[in-house]
Amino acid sequence: MSYAGRVPEDRVVVVERNLDRALDEAPPPRRRLEPDDLLRPGTTLSTAEAVAVFRDQVTSRTLDVAARELKAKGAGYYTISSAGHENNAVVGALLRPTDPAFLHYRSGGFMMARSRQVPGVDAVTDTLLSLLAAAGDPISHGRHKVWGSRQLWVPPQTSTIASHIPKAMGAAFAIQRAARVGMSLEIPDDSIVCCSFGDASANHATALAGINAARYSHRRGSRVPVLFVCEDNGIGISVDTPRRWIARNFRHLPHLEYVHAAGELDEVWDAAVAAVAACRNGRRPVFLHLQTVRLWGHAGSDVESGYRSAAEIAATEAQDPLVRNAQRLIALGAASPDDLRDLVAGVRDHVHSQATKLIGSPTLASRQAVMATLAPYDEPASRRDADAVPSHDERRSVHGSALPEDATVAVRRTMAAHINAALHDEMLRRPEMLLFGEDVGRKGGVYNVTSGLQRVFGAARVFDTLLDETTILGVAQGAALLGFLPVPEIQYLAYLHNALDQLRGEAASLGFFSAGQFSNPMVVRVAGLAYQKGFGGHFHNDNSVGALRDIPGLLLSVPSRGDDAAKMLRGVLAVARTTGRVAVFLEPIALYHEKDLHEPGDGGWLSDYPPPGQILLPGDIGVHHPDHGDVLIVTYGNGVRMALRAARRLRGDHGVAARVVDLRWLNPLPLDAVGRAAAGTSAVLVADECRATGGGIADAVVAGLVERGYDGRLGSVRSADSYVPLGPAAGTVLLSEADVVKGAVRILGRGDDTPD
C-alpha cells in the first residue's frame, strides 16, 4: 500500500517501508510449523499465538500511522504513538481481561492483544473514535484520547508522570483486603493488577511512592499482586535515560521481584510469563523491565532531529520490533513472507478504510454534554441511602450500652465526639467502608477522632498506613475502584498538598474520562484550618482551600458544629456511595473539642448527637438569626462561631441585627441558597477565614450574589495572604471577631471603623 500523498516523507514513512522491505527481502522458511506447535523448544509461545501477537502489533502500529494522517487532515487530535513499544502486546496477551490494567499512553499493543480476548470489542474502531475526539468513543465519549475500556477492565489514565502507580498498588492491596473482610469483588480472587509506565516517569516521586508502598506492604505481610511494567525506551521526550539506570535502580530492591524482558519475541514472551506467574502465584509485587525503543518523536509535534542525530535515529529504527518479530517468525517457520505481507496489507486496509469512514463523527457539542459525568448527584438516592438505619441493639454492639445521642457529659457532645460516633454508625451499616491513614488505628488519631474504631471493627477495616499522603490517596482510589468505600485521613490540610494530584489529576477525573463507567467513591477526611492554640504554625494551621475548590467535580464540605458534622459526614458518604463522587470532609481542628460560644463554661458550642437517618446534603446551608435583616454574614468553619459572637456585639454595641449563614459546602458553593438567605437584607458581608487572594471563597460568593441580581451592599473580611506563624503572632494575620464587627459596621456605614 502506498502512503504517498497522505503523510509527508518523514520517519513514519521510512519505518513503514523498512517493514515492507524486510518482508520483501526475507527468504522463505526452511520449515513450516503447525499452528499448535511451540515456536521453539523451551518456550510456551505457540505458532498461532505468536502470529496473533504480531497482528496485534501491526494493528497498533497502523493506528499510530492513521493518527498522524488524521492530524495532517485536521480531523485527528492526538499523535503520541506506541511505535517501538509494541512488545507490550505480549503482556496484554498473557493477562486476563479481569486483571485490572492501569496503562501507559504507549500501550497500543497491549490494548489490541487484550481486546481480541473479549468478543464484541472492536479495538480499531474504538481507538479511531478516540483519536477523532468523537462522542461515540466508548470510553471517554470524546473527552480525551485515553486507553480504557469497561469491558476490558482498563480504567482510563493520562499516565504522563506515572501518577497512576499509587492507585494501581491500591487496587492490588484491595484484592487481598477484600478476602480479609469477606467482601466479594467483581473480579476473581486470584486477579493481579498491571501498571505500565515509561523509564522517564519511573523517576517521578509519585512512581517511587507507589512502588515503595507495594514493597512496604509486602514487607508488612500484605499480599500485593501488582505487576509493574516499565517500558524502557531510553528517552523522556528529549532527555536520555542513563544506560542501565532502570536495572540498577530496581533490580536489587528488597520485596520486589525484578524480571528483565528483552530480545526476540519469544524471549520477551518467556520473561513476561515468568513475571506474571510470580505475581499471580506469589501474590507479590513484580517489576517487569521491558526493553523497548521509541520510533519517531515523542508526539507528532516533536521534531526528533532537533536533539537526536541522524545516526541515532537510524540506529533506533534498526531495532524496530515489528521488523525483528517478522524476521523471527519467518526464520522459525511460523509464517512465510507472503503470509506476513498479506497480514500487514489486510490490517492497513482495514484501519485506513475505517478511519476514512469515521472522519466527521460527531463530537461533544455543548458544555452540558462535556460536563455530564463530571459531578453526578442524585439527591433522592442519597436520602434513601441514609434511611438504612441499624437497630438500637446493633448500634449498642459498637457504642456500648449508652448510645451517643443519650450522652450528657461535655466530652461526648463535642464535634470530635460526634464525628467519632458517626464513623462508628457508618462503619456498622457499611461493611464496604475502610478507614485508614497515619495514626488512625491503634492511636485513634492525633486528636482521638478515630479512637476505638480499630478495636470495634478490626485491623482489616481500620488500619494505619505508612507516612505518605500519595500512598494514602492511592490506596483509596484502588480500593474504591474495586467496590470499597474508603475513608482515608490526611492528618493535616497542609500535608494534602504533597499529594494533591492524586485528587486533581486522578481520583476526581476518573468519572469524567470514563464517561461515568468507572468511579472511585471516597470521602477524604482532612484535619485543617487555623486557630489552634499552643500548637502548630503553618503546617498545622493551614488556612487555604483554594487548591481543593479548583478541582472540578470535587465535593468539599466543612462543618462548624458537632451535630452538623455528624449529619454532613453521613451525607457525603451517601453521595459518594450512590453517585461515585470524590469528597473531602474538612474538619476544623480548633473546633474539635470546643465547648463554649460566648463565655467560658456556657456550653454554647456543644450539641446533642443526631440519631442515624438525619443527614445534610450539598446545598443544605445553616441560617442563624433568620429574622435579623440588617446584614447577612456569610461564613463557614471557624467563622461561624466567630460570626455568631460578632453578631452579639453588633446587636449590643451598634444596634445591628445580623443574620449568619453557615455555608457548610465550599465546592460546589450553595450560591442559590445564599441568594435566598440574602433576600430582605441591606448588605452582605463574607467572613472568610482563608487567605484573601485565591485561598478562600469570598470572591466567588460576592460574584455569585452579583450574578443573581442582589442589589444590596457587598463586602468581605478575610485573613491575610500569609503563612500562619507560630504562637500569638498568628492573630496578626488571621481573621478575627473584631474584623467581622468592623466589616459589618463599615459596610452599613455606621460608626467608627478605624483599625485598633
mmCIF file of N, CA, C and O in Angstrom, residues 9-57:
data_model
loop_
_atom_site.group_PDB
_atom_site.id
_atom_site.type_symbol
_atom_site.label_atom_id
_atom_site.label_comp_id
_atom_site.label_asym_id
_atom_site.label_seq_id
_atom_site.Cartn_x
_atom_site.Cartn_y
_atom_site.Cartn_z
ATOM 1 N N GLU A 9 6.934 12.874 3.590
ATOM 2 C CA GLU A 9 8.075 11.959 3.591
ATOM 3 C C GLU A 9 8.868 12.199 4.869
ATOM 4 O O GLU A 9 9.662 13.126 4.972
ATOM 5 N N ASP A 10 8.627 11.423 5.881
ATOM 6 C CA ASP A 10 9.297 11.598 7.166
ATOM 7 C C ASP A 10 9.639 10.225 7.717
ATOM 8 O O ASP A 10 9.556 9.217 7.024
ATOM 9 N N ARG A 11 10.001 10.181 8.984
ATOM 10 C CA ARG A 11 10.440 8.921 9.570
ATOM 11 C C ARG A 11 9.293 7.922 9.686
ATOM 12 O O ARG A 11 9.537 6.715 9.754
ATOM 13 N N VAL A 12 8.073 8.381 9.732
ATOM 14 C CA VAL A 12 6.946 7.452 9.754
ATOM 15 C C VAL A 12 6.962 6.602 8.488
ATOM 16 O O VAL A 12 6.836 5.374 8.522
ATOM 17 N N VAL A 13 7.125 7.262 7.356
ATOM 18 C CA VAL A 13 7.158 6.548 6.084
ATOM 19 C C VAL A 13 8.371 5.637 6.005
ATOM 20 O O VAL A 13 8.288 4.495 5.531
ATOM 21 N N VAL A 14 9.506 6.130 6.498
ATOM 22 C CA VAL A 14 10.726 5.323 6.472
ATOM 23 C C VAL A 14 10.526 4.032 7.253
ATOM 24 O O VAL A 14 10.875 2.935 6.791
ATOM 25 N N VAL A 15 9.950 4.149 8.424
ATOM 26 C CA VAL A 15 9.742 2.971 9.269
ATOM 27 C C VAL A 15 8.773 1.998 8.603
ATOM 28 O O VAL A 15 8.981 0.772 8.618
ATOM 29 N N GLU A 16 7.722 2.505 7.976
ATOM 30 C CA GLU A 16 6.792 1.634 7.279
ATOM 31 C C GLU A 16 7.486 0.890 6.136
ATOM 32 O O GLU A 16 7.274 -0.306 5.925
ATOM 33 N N ARG A 17 8.306 1.601 5.418
ATOM 34 C CA ARG A 17 8.996 0.975 4.290
ATOM 35 C C ARG A 17 10.045 -0.030 4.754
ATOM 36 O O ARG A 17 10.325 -1.011 4.052
ATOM 37 N N ASN A 18 10.616 0.213 5.936
ATOM 38 C CA ASN A 18 11.571 -0.757 6.474
ATOM 39 C C ASN A 18 10.903 -2.108 6.681
ATOM 40 O O ASN A 18 11.492 -3.162 6.398
ATOM 41 N N LEU A 19 9.687 -2.104 7.192
ATOM 42 C CA LEU A 19 8.962 -3.358 7.389
ATOM 43 C C LEU A 19 8.641 -4.000 6.040
ATOM 44 O O LEU A 19 8.842 -5.217 5.862
ATOM 45 N N ASP A 20 8.161 -3.192 5.099
ATOM 46 C CA ASP A 20 7.851 -3.750 3.778
ATOM 47 C C ASP A 20 9.094 -4.363 3.134
ATOM 48 O O ASP A 20 9.048 -5.458 2.555
ATOM 49 N N ARG A 21 10.214 -3.654 3.264
ATOM 50 C CA ARG A 21 11.456 -4.141 2.662
ATOM 51 C C ARG A 21 11.905 -5.432 3.336
ATOM 52 O O ARG A 21 12.362 -6.379 2.663
ATOM 53 N N ALA A 22 11.790 -5.503 4.645
ATOM 54 C CA ALA A 22 12.198 -6.713 5.364
ATOM 55 C C ALA A 22 11.381 -7.918 4.911
ATOM 56 O O ALA A 22 11.917 -9.031 4.776
ATOM 57 N N LEU A 23 10.107 -7.718 4.685
ATOM 58 C CA LEU A 23 9.266 -8.821 4.224
ATOM 59 C C LEU A 23 9.581 -9.197 2.780
ATOM 60 O O LEU A 23 9.572 -10.383 2.413
ATOM 61 N N ASP A 24 9.874 -8.183 1.961
ATOM 62 C CA ASP A 24 10.202 -8.467 0.559
ATOM 63 C C ASP A 24 11.520 -9.228 0.426
ATOM 64 O O ASP A 24 11.676 -10.082 -0.459
ATOM 65 N N GLU A 25 12.462 -8.926 1.318
ATOM 66 C CA GLU A 25 13.800 -9.497 1.195
ATOM 67 C C GLU A 25 13.977 -10.790 1.984
ATOM 68 O O GLU A 25 15.004 -11.471 1.844
ATOM 69 N N ALA A 26 13.000 -11.141 2.821
ATOM 70 C CA ALA A 26 13.157 -12.334 3.661
ATOM 71 C C ALA A 26 13.050 -13.602 2.821
ATOM 72 O O ALA A 26 12.143 -13.741 1.993
ATOM 73 N N PRO A 27 13.967 -14.551 3.038
ATOM 74 C CA PRO A 27 13.867 -15.834 2.327
ATOM 75 C C PRO A 27 12.735 -16.669 2.911
ATOM 76 O O PRO A 27 12.356 -16.491 4.072
ATOM 77 N N PRO A 28 12.175 -17.559 2.153
ATOM 78 C CA PRO A 28 11.114 -18.419 2.701
ATOM 79 C C PRO A 28 11.679 -19.303 3.811
ATOM 80 O O PRO A 28 12.869 -19.626 3.818
ATOM 81 N N PRO A 29 10.845 -19.702 4.750
ATOM 82 C CA PRO A 29 11.338 -20.532 5.859
ATOM 83 C C PRO A 29 11.758 -21.915 5.378
ATOM 84 O O PRO A 29 11.219 -22.449 4.399
ATOM 85 N N ARG A 30 12.730 -22.486 6.063
ATOM 86 C CA ARG A 30 13.198 -23.830 5.722
ATOM 87 C C ARG A 30 12.189 -24.898 6.125
ATOM 88 O O ARG A 30 12.196 -26.002 5.590
ATOM 89 N N ARG A 31 11.353 -24.554 7.114
ATOM 90 C CA ARG A 31 10.326 -25.498 7.556
ATOM 91 C C ARG A 31 9.098 -24.693 7.938
ATOM 92 O O ARG A 31 9.163 -23.487 8.138
ATOM 93 N N ARG A 32 7.955 -25.371 8.032
ATOM 94 C CA ARG A 32 6.727 -24.707 8.452
ATOM 95 C C ARG A 32 6.185 -25.399 9.691
ATOM 96 O O ARG A 32 6.049 -26.626 9.734
ATOM 97 N N LEU A 33 5.918 -24.599 10.685
ATOM 98 C CA LEU A 33 5.336 -25.113 11.920
ATOM 99 C C LEU A 33 3.814 -25.144 11.808
ATOM 100 O O LEU A 33 3.204 -24.336 11.107
ATOM 101 N N GLU A 34 3.208 -26.058 12.539
ATOM 102 C CA GLU A 34 1.754 -26.105 12.638
ATOM 103 C C GLU A 34 1.290 -25.061 13.665
ATOM 104 O O GLU A 34 2.051 -24.671 14.551
ATOM 105 N N PRO A 35 0.049 -24.600 13.563
ATOM 106 C CA PRO A 35 -0.420 -23.553 14.491
ATOM 107 C C PRO A 35 -0.255 -23.902 15.962
ATOM 108 O O PRO A 35 0.023 -23.022 16.781
ATOM 109 N N ASP A 36 -0.416 -25.211 16.305
ATOM 110 C CA ASP A 36 -0.316 -25.593 17.713
ATOM 111 C C ASP A 36 1.117 -25.865 18.157
ATOM 112 O O ASP A 36 1.370 -26.086 19.349
ATOM 113 N N ASP A 37 2.060 -25.867 17.233
ATOM 114 C CA ASP A 37 3.456 -26.114 17.592
ATOM 115 C C ASP A 37 4.002 -24.943 18.407
ATOM 116 O O ASP A 37 3.625 -23.786 18.212
ATOM 117 N N LEU A 38 4.929 -25.296 19.310
ATOM 118 C CA LEU A 38 5.641 -24.239 20.015
ATOM 119 C C LEU A 38 6.652 -23.606 19.071
ATOM 120 O O LEU A 38 7.214 -24.269 18.198
ATOM 121 N N LEU A 39 6.884 -22.338 19.268
ATOM 122 C CA LEU A 39 7.744 -21.612 18.337
ATOM 123 C C LEU A 39 9.162 -22.171 18.334
ATOM 124 O O LEU A 39 9.842 -22.178 17.305
ATOM 125 N N ARG A 40 9.602 -22.642 19.478
ATOM 126 C CA ARG A 40 10.916 -23.282 19.589
ATOM 127 C C ARG A 40 10.922 -24.099 20.871
ATOM 128 O O ARG A 40 10.083 -23.877 21.765
ATOM 129 N N PRO A 41 11.839 -25.015 21.028
ATOM 130 C CA PRO A 41 11.929 -25.778 22.287
ATOM 131 C C PRO A 41 12.207 -24.834 23.460
ATOM 132 O O PRO A 41 13.011 -23.903 23.354
ATOM 133 N N GLY A 42 11.527 -25.069 24.569
ATOM 134 C CA GLY A 42 11.777 -24.296 25.779
ATOM 135 C C GLY A 42 10.874 -23.106 25.984
ATOM 136 O O GLY A 42 10.844 -22.522 27.068
ATOM 137 N N THR A 43 10.125 -22.723 24.951
ATOM 138 C CA THR A 43 9.189 -21.620 25.112
ATOM 139 C C THR A 43 7.780 -22.156 25.246
ATOM 140 O O THR A 43 7.495 -23.298 24.861
ATOM 141 N N THR A 44 6.874 -21.324 25.788
ATOM 142 C CA THR A 44 5.454 -21.693 25.845
ATOM 143 C C THR A 44 4.665 -20.970 24.764
ATOM 144 O O THR A 44 3.441 -21.119 24.692
ATOM 145 N N LEU A 45 5.346 -20.218 23.918
ATOM 146 C CA LEU A 45 4.674 -19.451 22.876
ATOM 147 C C LEU A 45 4.388 -20.338 21.668
ATOM 148 O O LEU A 45 5.307 -20.860 21.034
ATOM 149 N N SER A 46 3.117 -20.478 21.346
ATOM 150 C CA SER A 46 2.740 -21.294 20.191
ATOM 151 C C SER A 46 2.839 -20.474 18.908
ATOM 152 O O SER A 46 2.844 -19.233 18.922
ATOM 153 N N THR A 47 2.880 -21.187 17.793
ATOM 154 C CA THR A 47 2.941 -20.525 16.496
ATOM 155 C C THR A 47 1.723 -19.632 16.276
ATOM 156 O O THR A 47 1.845 -18.475 15.860
ATOM 157 N N ALA A 48 0.558 -20.158 16.561
ATOM 158 C CA ALA A 48 -0.668 -19.394 16.336
ATOM 159 C C ALA A 48 -0.698 -18.136 17.200
ATOM 160 O O ALA A 48 -1.080 -17.055 16.738
ATOM 161 N N GLU A 49 -0.282 -18.290 18.454
ATOM 162 C CA GLU A 49 -0.298 -17.128 19.344
ATOM 163 C C GLU A 49 0.746 -16.108 18.919
ATOM 164 O O GLU A 49 0.519 -14.891 19.003
ATOM 165 N N ALA A 50 1.897 -16.569 18.464
ATOM 166 C CA ALA A 50 2.936 -15.650 18.007
ATOM 167 C C ALA A 50 2.442 -14.814 16.834
ATOM 168 O O ALA A 50 2.660 -13.592 16.774
ATOM 169 N N VAL A 51 1.769 -15.452 15.885
ATOM 170 C CA VAL A 51 1.238 -14.715 14.738
ATOM 171 C C VAL A 51 0.130 -13.763 15.188
ATOM 172 O O VAL A 51 0.035 -12.623 14.699
ATOM 173 N N ALA A 52 -0.679 -14.203 16.135
ATOM 174 C CA ALA A 52 -1.750 -13.336 16.641
ATOM 175 C C ALA A 52 -1.177 -12.101 17.329
ATOM 176 O O ALA A 52 -1.689 -10.983 17.156
ATOM 177 N N VAL A 53 -0.122 -12.287 18.119
ATOM 178 C CA VAL A 53 0.522 -11.146 18.775
ATOM 179 C C VAL A 53 1.112 -10.203 17.737
ATOM 180 O O VAL A 53 1.027 -8.971 17.854
ATOM 181 N N PHE A 54 1.715 -10.781 16.682
ATOM 182 C CA PHE A 54 2.262 -9.942 15.621
ATOM 183 C C PHE A 54 1.157 -9.123 14.959
ATOM 184 O O PHE A 54 1.337 -7.941 14.655
ATOM 185 N N ARG A 55 0.009 -9.723 14.743
ATOM 186 C CA ARG A 55 -1.118 -8.969 14.180
ATOM 187 C C ARG A 55 -1.521 -7.821 15.113
ATOM 188 O O ARG A 55 -1.803 -6.703 14.660
ATOM 189 N N ASP A 56 -1.556 -8.104 16.420
ATOM 190 C CA ASP A 56 -1.848 -7.040 17.388
ATOM 191 C C ASP A 56 -0.859 -5.888 17.231
ATOM 192 O O ASP A 56 -1.241 -4.709 17.270
ATOM 193 N N GLN A 57 0.405 -6.240 17.074
ATOM 194 C CA GLN A 57 1.437 -5.222 16.972
ATOM 195 C C GLN A 57 1.313 -4.410 15.685
ATOM 196 O O GLN A 57 1.459 -3.183 15.694
#
